[in-house]
């Protein structure tokens, strides 16, 4: 099933479309979510939330503003960041035993290899070092532009401009 056919069925709220949507995008969305949410079970919960949001908010998708894949990746990323910032999540992280920290570090190292499953890591590596740093903070670590500005000791406007330029460079590499 093509993406266009899938979108038509999703707009009609066809139940089979949800299964196809999940089959087509669950692995790549989970990779993005798991990079931010290190706990597998929590990441799976966020993945479910993401698919519900996609299904309920499909009417807000506008093809003229960008590709469907980009739209759902942003939903996954934003939902993950919302989860990370929630009080419940922060409280559960404070209660982790020291054994879990070793597992978290191991998973974090393994995730850098899984990131290439969505195929973007090789393209990001081709960018200028400052772009790699900015994209890493904003998209893979979930920083806000303000937080990235503080982390890199750069003015907020510069971060915004460089982020836009870096994304354009990435688009050129991807030929999007």
CSV table of C-alpha atoms in Angstrom, one decimal:
chain,number,residue,atom,x,y,z
A,1,UNK,CA,0.0,0.0,0.0
A,2,UNK,CA,1.4,3.4,-0.9
A,3,UNK,CA,1.5,6.3,1.5
A,4,UNK,CA,-1.1,8.2,-0.6
A,5,UNK,CA,-3.5,5.2,-0.4
A,6,UNK,CA,-2.9,4.9,3.3
A,7,UNK,CA,-3.6,8.6,3.9
A,8,UNK,CA,-7.0,8.3,2.0
A,9,UNK,CA,-8.0,5.4,4.3
A,10,UNK,CA,-6.8,7.2,7.4
A,11,UNK,CA,-8.9,10.2,6.5
A,12,UNK,CA,-11.9,7.9,6.2
A,13,UNK,CA,-11.0,6.3,9.6
A,14,UNK,CA,-10.8,2.9,8.0
A,15,UNK,CA,-9.7,0.5,10.8
A,16,UNK,CA,-7.4,-1.5,8.4
A,17,UNK,CA,-5.5,1.7,7.8
A,18,UNK,CA,-4.4,1.9,11.4
A,19,UNK,CA,-2.8,-1.6,11.1
A,20,UNK,CA,-1.1,-0.6,7.9
A,21,UNK,CA,0.1,2.7,9.5
A,22,UNK,CA,1.5,0.9,12.4
A,23,UNK,CA,3.2,-1.7,10.2
A,24,UNK,CA,4.8,0.9,8.0
A,25,UNK,CA,6.1,3.3,10.6
A,26,UNK,CA,6.3,1.7,14.1
A,27,UNK,CA,10.0,0.7,13.8
A,28,UNK,CA,11.3,4.1,12.7
A,29,UNK,CA,9.1,6.0,15.2
A,30,UNK,CA,10.1,3.6,18.0
A,31,UNK,CA,13.8,4.3,17.1
A,32,UNK,CA,13.3,8.0,17.5
A,33,UNK,CA,11.3,7.7,20.7
A,34,UNK,CA,13.8,5.2,22.3
A,35,UNK,CA,16.7,7.6,21.6
A,36,UNK,CA,15.0,10.1,23.9
A,37,UNK,CA,13.2,7.7,26.3
A,38,UNK,CA,15.8,5.3,27.4
A,39,UNK,CA,13.4,2.9,29.1
A,40,UNK,CA,12.0,0.4,26.6
A,41,UNK,CA,8.6,0.0,28.4
A,42,UNK,CA,8.1,3.8,28.6
A,43,UNK,CA,9.1,4.2,25.0
A,44,UNK,CA,6.6,1.6,24.0
A,45,UNK,CA,3.9,3.5,25.9
A,46,UNK,CA,4.9,6.7,24.1
A,47,UNK,CA,4.8,4.9,20.8
A,48,UNK,CA,1.1,3.9,21.5
A,49,UNK,CA,0.3,7.5,22.4
A,50,UNK,CA,2.0,8.7,19.2
A,51,UNK,CA,-0.2,6.4,17.0
A,52,UNK,CA,-3.3,7.6,18.8
A,53,UNK,CA,-2.3,11.2,18.2
A,54,UNK,CA,-1.6,10.6,14.5
A,55,UNK,CA,-5.0,8.9,14.2
A,56,UNK,CA,-7.0,11.5,16.0
A,57,UNK,CA,-5.2,14.5,14.5
A,58,UNK,CA,-4.9,13.4,10.9
A,59,UNK,CA,-7.1,16.4,9.9
A,60,UNK,CA,-4.4,18.8,11.0
A,61,UNK,CA,-1.8,17.3,8.6
A,62,UNK,CA,-1.3,19.6,5.6
A,63,UNK,CA,0.6,18.2,2.6
A,64,UNK,CA,1.6,21.6,1.5
A,65,UNK,CA,3.5,22.2,4.7
A,66,UNK,CA,5.6,19.0,4.5
A,67,UNK,CA,5.8,15.3,4.1
A,68,UNK,CA,3.7,12.9,6.1
A,69,UNK,CA,6.7,11.1,7.5
A,70,UNK,CA,8.2,14.4,8.8
A,71,UNK,CA,4.8,15.2,10.4
A,72,UNK,CA,4.7,11.9,12.3
A,73,UNK,CA,8.3,12.0,13.3
A,74,UNK,CA,7.7,15.4,14.8
A,75,UNK,CA,4.7,14.0,16.7
A,76,UNK,CA,6.9,11.2,18.0
A,77,UNK,CA,9.7,13.6,19.0
A,78,UNK,CA,7.4,16.1,20.7
A,79,UNK,CA,5.4,13.4,22.5
A,80,UNK,CA,8.7,12.0,23.8
A,81,UNK,CA,9.9,15.4,25.0
A,82,UNK,CA,6.5,16.0,26.7
A,83,UNK,CA,7.0,12.6,28.5
A,84,UNK,CA,10.5,13.5,29.6
A,85,UNK,CA,9.3,16.8,31.0
A,86,UNK,CA,6.3,15.3,32.9
A,87,UNK,CA,6.4,15.2,36.7
A,88,UNK,CA,5.4,11.5,36.8
A,89,UNK,CA,8.3,10.6,34.5
A,90,UNK,CA,10.8,12.7,36.5
A,91,UNK,CA,9.7,11.1,39.7
A,92,UNK,CA,10.1,7.6,38.4
A,93,UNK,CA,13.6,8.4,37.3
A,94,UNK,CA,14.5,9.6,40.7
A,95,UNK,CA,13.6,6.2,42.1
A,96,UNK,CA,15.8,4.0,39.9
A,97,UNK,CA,18.2,1.6,41.6
A,98,UNK,CA,21.9,1.8,40.8
A,99,UNK,CA,21.6,-1.5,38.8
A,100,UNK,CA,19.4,0.2,36.3
A,101,UNK,CA,22.0,2.9,35.5
A,102,UNK,CA,24.4,0.3,34.1
A,103,UNK,CA,21.6,-1.0,31.9
A,104,UNK,CA,20.7,2.5,30.8
A,105,UNK,CA,24.3,3.2,29.8
A,106,UNK,CA,24.5,-0.1,27.9
A,107,UNK,CA,21.2,0.7,26.1
A,108,UNK,CA,22.4,4.2,25.3
A,109,UNK,CA,25.5,2.9,23.6
A,110,UNK,CA,23.5,0.3,21.6
A,111,UNK,CA,21.0,3.0,20.5
A,112,UNK,CA,23.6,5.0,18.6
A,113,UNK,CA,23.9,2.0,16.3
A,114,UNK,CA,20.1,1.6,16.0
A,115,UNK,CA,19.7,5.3,15.1
A,116,UNK,CA,21.0,4.4,11.6
A,117,UNK,CA,18.0,2.2,11.2
A,118,UNK,CA,16.1,5.3,10.1
A,119,UNK,CA,19.0,6.1,7.8
A,120,UNK,CA,19.7,9.6,8.9
A,121,UNK,CA,22.9,9.2,10.8
A,122,UNK,CA,25.1,8.9,7.8
A,123,UNK,CA,23.7,12.1,6.3
A,124,UNK,CA,24.0,14.0,9.6
A,125,UNK,CA,27.7,13.0,9.7
A,126,UNK,CA,28.3,14.8,6.4
A,127,UNK,CA,27.2,18.2,7.9
A,128,UNK,CA,29.5,20.8,9.4
A,129,UNK,CA,30.6,20.0,13.0
A,130,UNK,CA,28.5,22.9,14.4
A,131,UNK,CA,25.4,21.5,12.5
A,132,UNK,CA,26.0,18.0,13.9
A,133,UNK,CA,26.2,19.5,17.4
A,134,UNK,CA,23.0,21.5,16.9
A,135,UNK,CA,21.0,18.7,15.3
A,136,UNK,CA,22.2,16.3,18.0
A,137,UNK,CA,21.0,18.6,20.8
A,138,UNK,CA,17.7,19.6,19.2
A,139,UNK,CA,16.5,16.4,17.5
A,140,UNK,CA,18.2,13.5,19.2
A,141,UNK,CA,18.6,14.7,22.8
A,142,UNK,CA,15.3,16.7,22.8
A,143,UNK,CA,16.7,20.1,23.8
A,144,UNK,CA,14.6,23.2,23.2
A,145,UNK,CA,16.2,25.9,21.1
A,146,UNK,CA,16.6,27.9,24.3
A,147,UNK,CA,18.4,25.0,26.1
A,148,UNK,CA,20.6,24.5,23.1
A,149,UNK,CA,21.5,28.2,23.1
A,150,UNK,CA,22.5,28.0,26.8
A,151,UNK,CA,24.4,24.7,26.3
A,152,UNK,CA,26.4,26.0,23.3
A,153,UNK,CA,26.7,29.5,24.8
A,154,UNK,CA,25.3,31.0,21.6
A,155,UNK,CA,22.5,33.6,21.1
A,156,UNK,CA,19.0,32.1,20.6
A,157,UNK,CA,18.6,33.8,17.2
A,158,UNK,CA,21.9,32.2,16.0
A,159,UNK,CA,20.7,28.8,17.1
A,160,UNK,CA,17.5,29.3,15.2
A,161,UNK,CA,19.2,30.5,12.1
A,162,UNK,CA,21.9,27.8,12.1
A,163,UNK,CA,19.3,25.1,12.8
A,164,UNK,CA,17.3,26.2,9.8
A,165,UNK,CA,20.5,26.3,7.6
A,166,UNK,CA,21.6,22.9,8.9
A,167,UNK,CA,18.2,21.4,8.1
A,168,UNK,CA,18.4,22.8,4.6
A,169,UNK,CA,21.8,21.3,4.2
A,170,UNK,CA,20.4,18.0,5.4
A,171,UNK,CA,17.6,18.3,2.9
A,172,UNK,CA,20.1,18.9,0.1
A,173,UNK,CA,21.9,15.7,1.1
A,174,UNK,CA,18.7,13.8,1.2
A,175,UNK,CA,17.5,15.5,-2.0
A,176,UNK,CA,14.1,16.2,-0.4
